[in-house]
mmCIF file of C-alpha atoms in Angstrom:
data_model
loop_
_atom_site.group_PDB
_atom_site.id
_atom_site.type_symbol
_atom_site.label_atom_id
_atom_site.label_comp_id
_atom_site.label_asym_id
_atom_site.label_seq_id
_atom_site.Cartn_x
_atom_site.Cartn_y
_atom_site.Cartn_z
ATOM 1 C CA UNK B 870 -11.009 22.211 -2.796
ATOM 2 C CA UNK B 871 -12.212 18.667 -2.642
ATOM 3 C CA UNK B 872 -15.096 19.423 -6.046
ATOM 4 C CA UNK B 873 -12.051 19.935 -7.685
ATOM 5 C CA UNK B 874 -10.191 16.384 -6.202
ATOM 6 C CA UNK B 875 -13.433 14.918 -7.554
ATOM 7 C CA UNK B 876 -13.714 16.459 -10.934
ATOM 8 C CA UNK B 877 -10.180 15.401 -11.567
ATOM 9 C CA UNK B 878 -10.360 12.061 -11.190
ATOM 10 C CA UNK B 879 -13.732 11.833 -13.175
ATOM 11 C CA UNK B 880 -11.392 13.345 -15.777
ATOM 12 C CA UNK B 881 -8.854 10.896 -15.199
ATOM 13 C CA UNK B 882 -10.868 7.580 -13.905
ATOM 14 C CA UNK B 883 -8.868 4.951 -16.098
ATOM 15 C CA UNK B 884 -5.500 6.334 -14.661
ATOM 16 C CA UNK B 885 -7.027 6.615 -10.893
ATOM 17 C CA UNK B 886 -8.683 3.014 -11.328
ATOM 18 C CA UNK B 887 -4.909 1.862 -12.550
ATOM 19 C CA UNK B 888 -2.913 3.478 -9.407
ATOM 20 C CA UNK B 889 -5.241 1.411 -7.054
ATOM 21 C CA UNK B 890 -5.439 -1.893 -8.522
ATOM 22 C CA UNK B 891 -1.493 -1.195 -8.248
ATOM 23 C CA UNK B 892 -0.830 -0.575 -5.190
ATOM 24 C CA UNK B 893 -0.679 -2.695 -1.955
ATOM 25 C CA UNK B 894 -2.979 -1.397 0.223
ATOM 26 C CA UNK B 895 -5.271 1.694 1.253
ATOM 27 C CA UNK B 896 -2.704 3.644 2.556
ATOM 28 C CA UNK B 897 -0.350 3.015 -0.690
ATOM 29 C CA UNK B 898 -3.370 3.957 -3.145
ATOM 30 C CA UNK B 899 -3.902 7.053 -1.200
ATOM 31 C CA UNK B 900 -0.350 8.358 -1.277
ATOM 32 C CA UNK B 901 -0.560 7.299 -5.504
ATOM 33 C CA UNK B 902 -3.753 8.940 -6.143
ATOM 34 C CA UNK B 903 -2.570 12.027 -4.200
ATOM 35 C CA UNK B 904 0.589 12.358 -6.464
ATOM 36 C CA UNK B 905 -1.611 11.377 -9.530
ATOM 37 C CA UNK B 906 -3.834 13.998 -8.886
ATOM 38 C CA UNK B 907 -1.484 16.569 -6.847
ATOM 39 C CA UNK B 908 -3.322 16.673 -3.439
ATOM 40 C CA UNK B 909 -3.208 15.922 -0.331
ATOM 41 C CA UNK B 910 -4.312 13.306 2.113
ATOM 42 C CA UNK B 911 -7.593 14.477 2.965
ATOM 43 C CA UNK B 912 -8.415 15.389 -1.056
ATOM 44 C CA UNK B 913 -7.236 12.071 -2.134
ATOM 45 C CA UNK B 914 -9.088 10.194 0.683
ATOM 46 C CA UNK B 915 -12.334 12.229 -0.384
ATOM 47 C CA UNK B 916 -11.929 10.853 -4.313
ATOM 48 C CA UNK B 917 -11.077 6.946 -2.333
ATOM 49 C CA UNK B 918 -14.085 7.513 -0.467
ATOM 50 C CA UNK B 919 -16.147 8.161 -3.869
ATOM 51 C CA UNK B 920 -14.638 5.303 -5.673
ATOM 52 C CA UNK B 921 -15.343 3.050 -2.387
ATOM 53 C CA UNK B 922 -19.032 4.038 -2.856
ATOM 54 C CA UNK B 923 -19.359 4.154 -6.132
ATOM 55 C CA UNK B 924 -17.996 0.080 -6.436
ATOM 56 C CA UNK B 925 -20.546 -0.855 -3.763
ATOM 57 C CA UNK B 926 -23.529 0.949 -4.948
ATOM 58 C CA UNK B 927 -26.555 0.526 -8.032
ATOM 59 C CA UNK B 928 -26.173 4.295 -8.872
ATOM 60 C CA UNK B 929 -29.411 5.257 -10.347
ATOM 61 C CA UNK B 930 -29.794 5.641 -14.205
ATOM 62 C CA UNK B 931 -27.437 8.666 -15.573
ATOM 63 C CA UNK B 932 -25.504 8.026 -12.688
ATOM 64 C CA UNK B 933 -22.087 6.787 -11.013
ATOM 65 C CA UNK B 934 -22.018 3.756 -13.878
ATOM 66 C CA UNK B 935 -18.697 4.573 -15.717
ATOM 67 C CA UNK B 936 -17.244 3.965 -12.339
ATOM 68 C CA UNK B 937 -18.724 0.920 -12.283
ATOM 69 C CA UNK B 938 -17.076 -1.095 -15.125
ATOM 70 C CA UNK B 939 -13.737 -0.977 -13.031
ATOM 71 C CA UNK B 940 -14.736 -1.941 -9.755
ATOM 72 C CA UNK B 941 -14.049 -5.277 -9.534
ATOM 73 C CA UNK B 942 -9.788 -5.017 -9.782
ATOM 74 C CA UNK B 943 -9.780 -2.254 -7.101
ATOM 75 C CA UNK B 944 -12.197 -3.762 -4.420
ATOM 76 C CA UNK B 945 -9.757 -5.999 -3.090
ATOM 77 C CA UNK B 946 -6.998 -3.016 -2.680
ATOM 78 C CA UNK B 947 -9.528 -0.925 -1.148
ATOM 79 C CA UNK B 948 -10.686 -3.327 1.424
ATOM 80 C CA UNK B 949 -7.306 -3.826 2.780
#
């Protein structure tokens, strides 16, 4: 299930922020974060997709913010 992707890398944030500031490209921090987390393309797209929103947005108050703190070493892997 993909709540379950997401809950897992809440869980593990510091170690899904590391695999994409590490790797290459989108397609290389996909494949990581899929064997970080043990899913599959689609599951470890959705959690990319939530980082990618989370580093462009001003979550509210009680929000997305512990995302937040990381954002700027992983932008530049995610936009390639």
């Amino acid at each position: 299930m993909i709540l379950e992707s997401l809950l897992r890398a809440m869980d593990r944030r510091d170690e899904v922020f590391q695999v994409i500031e590490d790797s290459e490209d989108m397609a290389e921090a996909m494949r990581r974060v899929g064997e970080l987390l043990g899913v599959g393309e689609v599951r470890s797209r959705a959690v990319l997709d939530l980082v990618w929103a989370a580093c462009w947005s001003s979550p509210p108050s009680g929000g997305l913010e512990w995302w937040q703190a990381p954002c700027s070493r992983v932008r530049s892997t995610l936009e390639k």
